[in-house]
Amino acid sequence: MHRKEIDIPTYLTEHGIKASYQRIRILKYFQEHLTHPTVNDIYEELLPDIPTLSKTTVYNTLNLFVEKNILDVILIEENEARYDWAMQTHGHFKCVKCGQVFDLEVNLEPSSIPGLRGYEIKEQHIYIKGVCLKCQNPESVH
Amino acid sequence: MHRKEIDIPTYLTEHGIKASYQRIRILKYFQEHLTHPTVNDIYEELLPDIPTLSKTTVYNTLNLFVEKNILDVILIEENEARYDWAMQTHGHFKCVKCGQVFDLEVNLEPSSIPGLRGYEIKEQHIYIKGVCLKCQNPESVH
DNA sequence: AATAAACTTGTAATCATTACAGTTCTATTA
DNA sequence: TAATAGAACTGTAATGATTACAAGTTTATT
């Protein structure tokens, strides 16, 4: 089942989360945008539609989703957390010019890292920063 | 030349940094401790010796060192930056039980990552969290 | 010794995040 | 349907790392 085909209320219930209106709308954000939003991105997008929405609710909900393994936190920013639909471990690239964050297919085999022998691994984060193709040759791209 | 054998004032000068007393002492911290300190770790360690030291100076100095490629920033924490002697790219492991941060030898070849073809890479960060050996079997370790 | 530039310091501001208490919503039961 | 308890939501205040800024100190140059 692909992310876009998932029924959000069902998906929440399956993960032990009561499907409130705010929670549905917040998770739907990730279904509709394949980006890596900050708390504020989500808050500002939903506010016109849900004028009573509190930023605290966005924080609480995202923390809950992370705890229930629906979302991952991305700390590629220096100061602000971003969130991403939880899926097979992958990496993230941030272009330091345009600021966009991309997903990367990275297969980092923990068993290949000498110092980790016997360690219990809970999380794996791979962040790469640089300049994306478009920002290197602004004119060469249509 | 190994980190412990470096002459700090010379090293600073070579990197285009005027070797003030505070800067020498702060960089010396990294020579004497092979850890990954926070701003506060450094501040508290040096304060008894340099009672006039300001936390702002520690911030300014660490930012300068990072800018001059003497140190790297580690953002494995959720809320606080850590710093590390800049050397060949490597990863970091944080034990979620004892909180200690270890260095990892990781060789992540950017050319092996499909989505990065043609991208200019400036930084590479690999963070792994889990439970270290000692915290898994507290009694089995002397 | 004079002077300017660089460095350091302390306080105040910033900003993301969390704490907390009051309000609203939801589901269950009578 | 009404009552009630628990969960979820909201708004404000607090927290805490980091930065801005202006004033004081040190350093280097003349």
PDB file of N, CA, C and O (backbone and C1' of nucleotides) in Angstrom, chain B residues 20 22-23 52 56-57, chain C residues 6-11:
ATOM      1  N   SER B  20      44.486  33.807  20.856  1.00  0.00           N
ATOM      2  CA  SER B  20      44.240  34.462  22.150  1.00  0.00           C
ATOM      3  C   SER B  20      44.245  33.413  23.254  1.00  0.00           C
ATOM      4  O   SER B  20      44.151  32.204  23.003  1.00  0.00           O
ATOM      5  N   GLN B  22      41.937  32.717  25.534  1.00  0.00           N
ATOM      6  CA  GLN B  22      40.691  31.937  25.606  1.00  0.00           C
ATOM      7  C   GLN B  22      40.625  30.890  24.490  1.00  0.00           C
ATOM      8  O   GLN B  22      40.224  29.749  24.715  1.00  0.00           O
ATOM      9  N   ARG B  23      41.017  31.308  23.297  1.00  0.00           N
ATOM     10  CA  ARG B  23      40.955  30.366  22.173  1.00  0.00           C
ATOM     11  C   ARG B  23      41.900  29.191  22.377  1.00  0.00           C
ATOM     12  O   ARG B  23      41.569  28.051  22.046  1.00  0.00           O
ATOM     13  N   THR B  52      36.837  34.963  34.538  1.00  0.00           N
ATOM     14  CA  THR B  52      36.189  36.024  33.755  1.00  0.00           C
ATOM     15  C   THR B  52      35.581  35.487  32.466  1.00  0.00           C
ATOM     16  O   THR B  52      34.972  36.246  31.706  1.00  0.00           O
ATOM     17  N   THR B  56      29.392  33.551  26.138  1.00  0.00           N
ATOM     18  CA  THR B  56      29.374  34.091  24.776  1.00  0.00           C
ATOM     19  C   THR B  56      30.703  33.845  24.073  1.00  0.00           C
ATOM     20  O   THR B  56      30.740  33.542  22.881  1.00  0.00           O
ATOM     21  N   THR B  57      31.785  33.964  24.808  1.00  0.00           N
ATOM     22  CA  THR B  57      33.098  33.713  24.214  1.00  0.00           C
ATOM     23  C   THR B  57      33.217  32.261  23.767  1.00  0.00           C
ATOM     24  O   THR B  57      33.767  31.974  22.700  1.00  0.00           O
TER      25      THR B  57
ATOM     26  P    DA C   6      40.448  44.405  12.588  1.00  0.00           P
ATOM     27  O5'  DA C   6      40.640  43.386  13.803  1.00  0.00           O
ATOM     28  C5'  DA C   6      41.954  43.055  14.231  1.00  0.00           C
ATOM     29  C4'  DA C   6      41.862  42.362  15.579  1.00  0.00           C
ATOM     30  C3'  DA C   6      40.761  41.310  15.633  1.00  0.00           C
ATOM     31  O3'  DA C   6      41.332  40.120  16.153  1.00  0.00           O
ATOM     32  C1'  DA C   6      40.557  42.819  17.450  1.00  0.00           C
ATOM     33  P    DC C   7      40.490  38.799  16.327  1.00  0.00           P
ATOM     34  O5'  DC C   7      40.154  38.800  17.886  1.00  0.00           O
ATOM     35  C5'  DC C   7      41.221  38.922  18.820  1.00  0.00           C
ATOM     36  C4'  DC C   7      40.650  39.050  20.212  1.00  0.00           C
ATOM     37  C3'  DC C   7      39.594  37.993  20.560  1.00  0.00           C
ATOM     38  O3'  DC C   7      40.041  37.305  21.712  1.00  0.00           O
ATOM     39  C1'  DC C   7      38.885  40.179  21.176  1.00  0.00           C
ATOM     40  P    DT C   8      39.091  36.194  22.418  1.00  0.00           P
ATOM     41  O5'  DT C   8      38.330  37.071  23.514  1.00  0.00           O
ATOM     42  C5'  DT C   8      39.090  37.693  24.541  1.00  0.00           C
ATOM     43  C4'  DT C   8      38.160  38.356  25.533  1.00  0.00           C
ATOM     44  C3'  DT C   8      37.082  37.443  26.140  1.00  0.00           C
ATOM     45  O3'  DT C   8      37.209  37.520  27.543  1.00  0.00           O
ATOM     46  C1'  DT C   8      36.124  39.459  25.333  1.00  0.00           C
ATOM     47  P    DT C   9      36.335  36.561  28.469  1.00  0.00           P
ATOM     48  O5'  DT C   9      35.139  37.519  28.912  1.00  0.00           O
ATOM     49  C5'  DT C   9      35.435  38.806  29.459  1.00  0.00           C
ATOM     50  C4'  DT C   9      34.157  39.620  29.625  1.00  0.00           C
ATOM     51  C3'  DT C   9      32.972  38.838  30.194  1.00  0.00           C
ATOM     52  O3'  DT C   9      32.657  39.370  31.473  1.00  0.00           O
ATOM     53  C1'  DT C   9      32.340  40.213  28.335  1.00  0.00           C
ATOM     54  P    DG C  10      31.691  38.626  32.471  1.00  0.00           P
ATOM     55  O5'  DG C  10      30.317  39.399  32.204  1.00  0.00           O
ATOM     56  C5'  DG C  10      30.306  40.817  32.275  1.00  0.00           C
ATOM     57  C4'  DG C  10      28.904  41.328  32.004  1.00  0.00           C
ATOM     58  C3'  DG C  10      27.791  40.455  32.600  1.00  0.00           C
ATOM     59  O3'  DG C  10      26.876  41.327  33.259  1.00  0.00           O
ATOM     60  C1'  DG C  10      27.494  40.668  30.232  1.00  0.00           C
ATOM     61  P    DT C  11      25.485  40.779  33.840  1.00  0.00           P
ATOM     62  O5'  DT C  11      24.419  41.364  32.799  1.00  0.00           O
ATOM     63  C5'  DT C  11      24.607  42.682  32.289  1.00  0.00           C
ATOM     64  C4'  DT C  11      23.566  42.960  31.223  1.00  0.00           C
ATOM     65  C3'  DT C  11      22.186  42.371  31.529  1.00  0.00           C
ATOM     66  O3'  DT C  11      21.207  43.339  31.214  1.00  0.00           O
ATOM     67  C1'  DT C  11      22.938  41.589  29.432  1.00  0.00           C
TER      68       DT C  11
END
